[in-house]
N, CA, C and O atoms as a Tripos MOL2 file, in Angstrom:
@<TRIPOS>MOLECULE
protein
  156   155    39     0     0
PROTEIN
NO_CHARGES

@<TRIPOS>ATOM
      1 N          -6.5380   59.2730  -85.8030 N.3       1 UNK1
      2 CA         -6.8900   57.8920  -86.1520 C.3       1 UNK1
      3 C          -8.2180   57.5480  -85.4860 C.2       1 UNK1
      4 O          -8.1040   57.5480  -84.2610 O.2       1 UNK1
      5 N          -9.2620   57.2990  -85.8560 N.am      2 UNK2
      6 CA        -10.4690   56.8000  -85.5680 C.3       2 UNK2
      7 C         -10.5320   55.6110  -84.7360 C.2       2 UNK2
      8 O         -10.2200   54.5120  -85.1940 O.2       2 UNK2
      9 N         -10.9790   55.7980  -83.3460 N.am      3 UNK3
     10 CA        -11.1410   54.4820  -82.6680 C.3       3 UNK3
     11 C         -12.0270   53.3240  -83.3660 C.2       3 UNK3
     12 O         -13.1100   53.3700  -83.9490 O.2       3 UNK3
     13 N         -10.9440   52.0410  -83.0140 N.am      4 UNK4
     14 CA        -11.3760   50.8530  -83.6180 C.3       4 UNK4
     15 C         -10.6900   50.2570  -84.8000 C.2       4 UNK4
     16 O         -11.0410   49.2120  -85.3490 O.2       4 UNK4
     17 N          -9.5590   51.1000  -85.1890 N.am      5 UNK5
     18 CA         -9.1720   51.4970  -86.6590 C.3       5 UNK5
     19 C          -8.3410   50.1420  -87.0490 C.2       5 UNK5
     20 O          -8.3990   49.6660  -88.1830 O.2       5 UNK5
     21 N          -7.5260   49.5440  -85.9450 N.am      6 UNK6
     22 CA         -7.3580   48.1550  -85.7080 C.3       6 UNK6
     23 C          -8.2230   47.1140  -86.4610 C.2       6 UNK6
     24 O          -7.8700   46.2210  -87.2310 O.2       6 UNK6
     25 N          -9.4270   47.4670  -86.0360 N.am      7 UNK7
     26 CA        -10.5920   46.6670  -86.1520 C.3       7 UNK7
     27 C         -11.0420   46.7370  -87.5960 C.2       7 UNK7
     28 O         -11.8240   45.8670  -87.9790 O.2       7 UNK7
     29 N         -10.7100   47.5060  -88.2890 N.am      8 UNK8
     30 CA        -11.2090   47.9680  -89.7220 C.3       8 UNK8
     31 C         -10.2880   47.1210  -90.2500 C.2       8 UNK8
     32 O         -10.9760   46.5060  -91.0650 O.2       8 UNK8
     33 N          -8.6670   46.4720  -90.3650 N.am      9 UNK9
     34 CA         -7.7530   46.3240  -91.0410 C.3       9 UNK9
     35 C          -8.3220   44.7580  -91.2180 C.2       9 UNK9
     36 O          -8.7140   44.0730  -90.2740 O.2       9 UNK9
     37 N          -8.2970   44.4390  -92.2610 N.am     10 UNK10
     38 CA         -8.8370   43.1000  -92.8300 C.3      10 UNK10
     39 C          -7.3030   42.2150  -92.8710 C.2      10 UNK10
     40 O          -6.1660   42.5980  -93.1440 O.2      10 UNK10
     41 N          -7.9050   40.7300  -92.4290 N.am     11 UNK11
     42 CA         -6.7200   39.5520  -92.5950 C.3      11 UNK11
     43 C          -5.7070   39.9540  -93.9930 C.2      11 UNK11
     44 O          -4.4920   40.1360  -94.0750 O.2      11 UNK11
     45 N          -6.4920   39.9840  -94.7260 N.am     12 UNK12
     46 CA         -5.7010   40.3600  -95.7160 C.3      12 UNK12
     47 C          -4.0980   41.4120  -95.7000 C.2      12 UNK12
     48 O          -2.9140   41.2070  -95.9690 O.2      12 UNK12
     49 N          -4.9310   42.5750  -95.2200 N.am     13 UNK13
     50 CA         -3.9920   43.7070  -95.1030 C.3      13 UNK13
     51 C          -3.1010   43.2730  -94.0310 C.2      13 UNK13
     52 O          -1.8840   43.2240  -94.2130 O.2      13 UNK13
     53 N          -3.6820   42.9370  -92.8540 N.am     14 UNK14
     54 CA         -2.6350   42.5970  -92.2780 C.3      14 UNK14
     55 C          -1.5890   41.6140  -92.3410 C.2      14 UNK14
     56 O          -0.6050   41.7650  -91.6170 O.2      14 UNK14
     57 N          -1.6820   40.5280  -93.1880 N.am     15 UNK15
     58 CA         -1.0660   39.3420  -93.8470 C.3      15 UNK15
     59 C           0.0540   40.2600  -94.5320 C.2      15 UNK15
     60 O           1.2670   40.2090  -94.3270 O.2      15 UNK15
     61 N          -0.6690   41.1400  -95.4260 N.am     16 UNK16
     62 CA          0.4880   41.8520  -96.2820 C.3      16 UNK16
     63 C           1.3860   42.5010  -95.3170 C.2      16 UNK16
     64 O           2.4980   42.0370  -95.0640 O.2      16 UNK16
     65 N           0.6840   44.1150  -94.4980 N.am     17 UNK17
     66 CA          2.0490   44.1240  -93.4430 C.3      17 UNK17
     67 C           2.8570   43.4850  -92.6400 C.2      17 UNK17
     68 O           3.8360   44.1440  -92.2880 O.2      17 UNK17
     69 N           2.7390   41.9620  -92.0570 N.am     18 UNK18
     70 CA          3.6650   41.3230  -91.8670 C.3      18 UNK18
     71 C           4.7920   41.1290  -93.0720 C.2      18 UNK18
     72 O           5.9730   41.3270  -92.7870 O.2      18 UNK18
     73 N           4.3770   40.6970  -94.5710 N.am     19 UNK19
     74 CA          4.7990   40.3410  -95.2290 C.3      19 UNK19
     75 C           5.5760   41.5190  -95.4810 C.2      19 UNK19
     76 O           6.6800   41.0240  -95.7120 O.2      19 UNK19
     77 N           5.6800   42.4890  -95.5630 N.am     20 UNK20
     78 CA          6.1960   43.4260  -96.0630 C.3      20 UNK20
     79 C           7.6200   43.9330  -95.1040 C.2      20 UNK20
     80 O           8.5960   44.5760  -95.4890 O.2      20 UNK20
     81 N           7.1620   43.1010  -93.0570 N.am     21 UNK21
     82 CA          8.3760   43.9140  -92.3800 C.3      21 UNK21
     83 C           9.1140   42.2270  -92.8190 C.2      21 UNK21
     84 O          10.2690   42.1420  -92.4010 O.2      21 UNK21
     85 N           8.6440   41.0200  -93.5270 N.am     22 UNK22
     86 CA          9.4630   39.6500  -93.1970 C.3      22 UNK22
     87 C          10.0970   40.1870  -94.2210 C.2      22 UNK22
     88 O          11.2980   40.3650  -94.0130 O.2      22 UNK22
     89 N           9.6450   40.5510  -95.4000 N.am     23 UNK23
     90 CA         10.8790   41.1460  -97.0280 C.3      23 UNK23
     91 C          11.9850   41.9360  -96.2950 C.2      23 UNK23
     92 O          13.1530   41.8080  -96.6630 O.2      23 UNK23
     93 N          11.6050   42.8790  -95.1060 N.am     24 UNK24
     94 CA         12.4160   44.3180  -95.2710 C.3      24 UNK24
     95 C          13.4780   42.9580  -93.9420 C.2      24 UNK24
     96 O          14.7050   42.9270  -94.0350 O.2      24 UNK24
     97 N          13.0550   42.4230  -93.3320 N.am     25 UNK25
     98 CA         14.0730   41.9700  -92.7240 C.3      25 UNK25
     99 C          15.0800   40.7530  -93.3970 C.2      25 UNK25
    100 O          16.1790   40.5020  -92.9020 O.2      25 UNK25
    101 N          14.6700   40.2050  -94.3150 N.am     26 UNK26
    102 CA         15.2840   39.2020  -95.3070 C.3      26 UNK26
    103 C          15.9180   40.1750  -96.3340 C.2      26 UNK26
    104 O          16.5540   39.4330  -97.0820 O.2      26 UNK26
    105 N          15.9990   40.8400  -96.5540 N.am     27 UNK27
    106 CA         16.4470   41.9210  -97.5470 C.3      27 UNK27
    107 C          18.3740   42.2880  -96.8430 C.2      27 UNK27
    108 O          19.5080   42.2000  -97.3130 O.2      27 UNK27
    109 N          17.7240   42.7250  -95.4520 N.am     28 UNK28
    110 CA         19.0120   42.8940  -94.6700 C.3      28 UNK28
    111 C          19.7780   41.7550  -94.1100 C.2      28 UNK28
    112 O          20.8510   41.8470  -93.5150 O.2      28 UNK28
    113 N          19.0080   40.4970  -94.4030 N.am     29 UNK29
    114 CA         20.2750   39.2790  -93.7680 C.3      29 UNK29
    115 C          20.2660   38.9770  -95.2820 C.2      29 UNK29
    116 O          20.8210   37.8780  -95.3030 O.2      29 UNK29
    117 N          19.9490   39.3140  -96.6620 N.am     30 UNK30
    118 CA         20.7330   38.2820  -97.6070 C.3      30 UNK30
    119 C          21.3010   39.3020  -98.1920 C.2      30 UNK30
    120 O          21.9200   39.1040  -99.2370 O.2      30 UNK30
    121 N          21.2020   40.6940  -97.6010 N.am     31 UNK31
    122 CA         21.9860   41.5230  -98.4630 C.3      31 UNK31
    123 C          23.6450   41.2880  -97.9240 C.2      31 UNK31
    124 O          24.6750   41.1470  -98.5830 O.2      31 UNK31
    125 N          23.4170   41.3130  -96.5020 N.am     32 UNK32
    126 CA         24.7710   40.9490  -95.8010 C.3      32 UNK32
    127 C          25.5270   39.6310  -96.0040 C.2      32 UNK32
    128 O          26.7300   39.6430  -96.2670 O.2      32 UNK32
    129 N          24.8890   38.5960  -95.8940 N.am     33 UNK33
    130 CA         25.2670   37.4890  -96.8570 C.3      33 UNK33
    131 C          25.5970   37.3710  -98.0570 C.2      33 UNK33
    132 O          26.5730   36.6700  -98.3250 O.2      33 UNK33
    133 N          24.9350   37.9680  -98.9930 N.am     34 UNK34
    134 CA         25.3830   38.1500 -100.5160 C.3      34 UNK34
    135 C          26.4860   39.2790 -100.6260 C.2      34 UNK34
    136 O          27.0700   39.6360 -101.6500 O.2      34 UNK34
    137 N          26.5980   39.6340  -99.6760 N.am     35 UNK35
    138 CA         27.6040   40.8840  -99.9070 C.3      35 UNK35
    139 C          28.8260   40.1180  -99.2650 C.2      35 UNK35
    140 O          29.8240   40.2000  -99.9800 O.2      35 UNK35
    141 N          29.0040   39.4230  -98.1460 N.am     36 UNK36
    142 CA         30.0010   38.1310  -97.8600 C.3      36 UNK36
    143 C          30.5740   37.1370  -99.0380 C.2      36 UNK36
    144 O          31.7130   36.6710  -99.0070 O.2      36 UNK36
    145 N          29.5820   36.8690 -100.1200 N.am     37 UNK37
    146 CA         29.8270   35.9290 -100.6980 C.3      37 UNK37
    147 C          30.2910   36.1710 -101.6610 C.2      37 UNK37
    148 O          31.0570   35.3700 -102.1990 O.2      37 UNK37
    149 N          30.0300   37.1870 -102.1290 N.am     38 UNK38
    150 CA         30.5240   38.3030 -103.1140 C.3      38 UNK38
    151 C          31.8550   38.5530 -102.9800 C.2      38 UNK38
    152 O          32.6420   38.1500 -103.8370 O.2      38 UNK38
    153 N          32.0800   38.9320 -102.3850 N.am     39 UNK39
    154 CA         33.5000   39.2520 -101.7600 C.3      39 UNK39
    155 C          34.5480   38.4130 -101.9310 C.2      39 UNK39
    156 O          35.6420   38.6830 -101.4360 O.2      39 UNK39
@<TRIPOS>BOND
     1     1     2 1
     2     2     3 1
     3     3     4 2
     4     3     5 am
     5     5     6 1
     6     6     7 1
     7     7     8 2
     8     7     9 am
     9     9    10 1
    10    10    11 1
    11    11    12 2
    12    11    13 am
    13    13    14 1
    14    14    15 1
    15    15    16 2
    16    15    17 am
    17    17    18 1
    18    18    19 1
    19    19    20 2
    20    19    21 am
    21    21    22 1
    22    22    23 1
    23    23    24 2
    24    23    25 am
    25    25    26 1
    26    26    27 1
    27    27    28 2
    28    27    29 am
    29    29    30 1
    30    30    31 1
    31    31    32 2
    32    31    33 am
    33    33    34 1
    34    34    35 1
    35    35    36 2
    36    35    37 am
    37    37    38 1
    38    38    39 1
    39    39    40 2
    40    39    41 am
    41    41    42 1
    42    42    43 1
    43    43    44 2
    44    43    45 am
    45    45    46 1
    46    46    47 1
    47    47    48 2
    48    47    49 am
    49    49    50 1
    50    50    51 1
    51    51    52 2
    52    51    53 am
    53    53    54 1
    54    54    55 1
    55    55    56 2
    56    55    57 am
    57    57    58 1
    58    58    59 1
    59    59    60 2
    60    59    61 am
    61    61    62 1
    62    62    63 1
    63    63    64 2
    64    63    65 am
    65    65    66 1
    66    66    67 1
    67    67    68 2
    68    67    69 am
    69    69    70 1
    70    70    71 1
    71    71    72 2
    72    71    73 am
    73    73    74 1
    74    74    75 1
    75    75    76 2
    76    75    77 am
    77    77    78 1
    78    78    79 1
    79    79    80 2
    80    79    81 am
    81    81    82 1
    82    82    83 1
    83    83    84 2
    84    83    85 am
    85    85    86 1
    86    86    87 1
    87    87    88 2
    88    87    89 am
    89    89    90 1
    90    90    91 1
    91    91    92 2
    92    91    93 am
    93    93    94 1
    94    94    95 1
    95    95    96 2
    96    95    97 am
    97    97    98 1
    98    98    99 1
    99    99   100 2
   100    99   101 am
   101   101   102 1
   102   102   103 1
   103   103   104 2
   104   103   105 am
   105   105   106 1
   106   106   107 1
   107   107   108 2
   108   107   109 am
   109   109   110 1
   110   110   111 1
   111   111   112 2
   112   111   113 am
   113   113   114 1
   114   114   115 1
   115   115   116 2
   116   115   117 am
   117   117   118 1
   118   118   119 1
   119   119   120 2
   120   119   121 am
   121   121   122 1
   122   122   123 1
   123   123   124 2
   124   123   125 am
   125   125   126 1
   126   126   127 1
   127   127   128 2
   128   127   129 am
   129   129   130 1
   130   130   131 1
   131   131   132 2
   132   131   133 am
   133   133   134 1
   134   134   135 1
   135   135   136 2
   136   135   137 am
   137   137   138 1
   138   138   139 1
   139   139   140 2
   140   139   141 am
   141   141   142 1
   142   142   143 1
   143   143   144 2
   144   143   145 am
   145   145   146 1
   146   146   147 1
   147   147   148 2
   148   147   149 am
   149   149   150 1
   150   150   151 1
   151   151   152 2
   152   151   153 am
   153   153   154 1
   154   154   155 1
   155   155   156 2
@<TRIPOS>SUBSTRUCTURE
     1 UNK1         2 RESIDUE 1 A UNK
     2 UNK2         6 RESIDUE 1 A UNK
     3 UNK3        10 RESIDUE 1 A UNK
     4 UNK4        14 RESIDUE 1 A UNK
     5 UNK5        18 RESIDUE 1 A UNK
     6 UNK6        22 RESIDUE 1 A UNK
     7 UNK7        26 RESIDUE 1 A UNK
     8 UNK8        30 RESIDUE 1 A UNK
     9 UNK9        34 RESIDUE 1 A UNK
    10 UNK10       38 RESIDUE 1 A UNK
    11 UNK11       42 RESIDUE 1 A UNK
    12 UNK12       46 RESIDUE 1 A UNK
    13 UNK13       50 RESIDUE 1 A UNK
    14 UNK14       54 RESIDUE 1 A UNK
    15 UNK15       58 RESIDUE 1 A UNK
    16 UNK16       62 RESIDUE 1 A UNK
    17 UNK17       66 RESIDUE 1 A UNK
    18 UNK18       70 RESIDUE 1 A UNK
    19 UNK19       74 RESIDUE 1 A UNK
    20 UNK20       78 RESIDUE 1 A UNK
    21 UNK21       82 RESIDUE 1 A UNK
    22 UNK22       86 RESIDUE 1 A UNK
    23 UNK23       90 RESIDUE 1 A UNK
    24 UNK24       94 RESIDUE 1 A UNK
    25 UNK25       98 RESIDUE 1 A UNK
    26 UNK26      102 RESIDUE 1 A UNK
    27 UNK27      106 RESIDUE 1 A UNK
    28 UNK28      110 RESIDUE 1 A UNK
    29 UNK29      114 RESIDUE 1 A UNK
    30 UNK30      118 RESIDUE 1 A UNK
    31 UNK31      122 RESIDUE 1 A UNK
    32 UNK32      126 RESIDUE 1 A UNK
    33 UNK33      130 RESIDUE 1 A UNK
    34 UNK34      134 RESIDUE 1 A UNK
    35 UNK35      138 RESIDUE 1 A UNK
    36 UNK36      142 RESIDUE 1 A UNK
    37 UNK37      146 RESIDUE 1 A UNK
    38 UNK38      150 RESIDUE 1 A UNK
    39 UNK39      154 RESIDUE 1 A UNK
């Protein structure tokens, strides 16, 4: 990995990888919930 490489990642991209671990963690509390409700 190229020092600075941090430094290369634009607001953007990083906006998206947050967005991407907030899906993967909402994924696992409404899967467990919908799978409660389901039931």
């Amino acid at each position: 990995m190229p020092e600075g490489f941090d430094d290369e990642l634009t607001e953007e991209q990083l906006d998206e990888l947050e967005a991407l671990g907030a899906a993967e963690d909402a994924e696992r509390i409404l899967g467990a919930g919908a799978g409660g409700k389901d039931a």
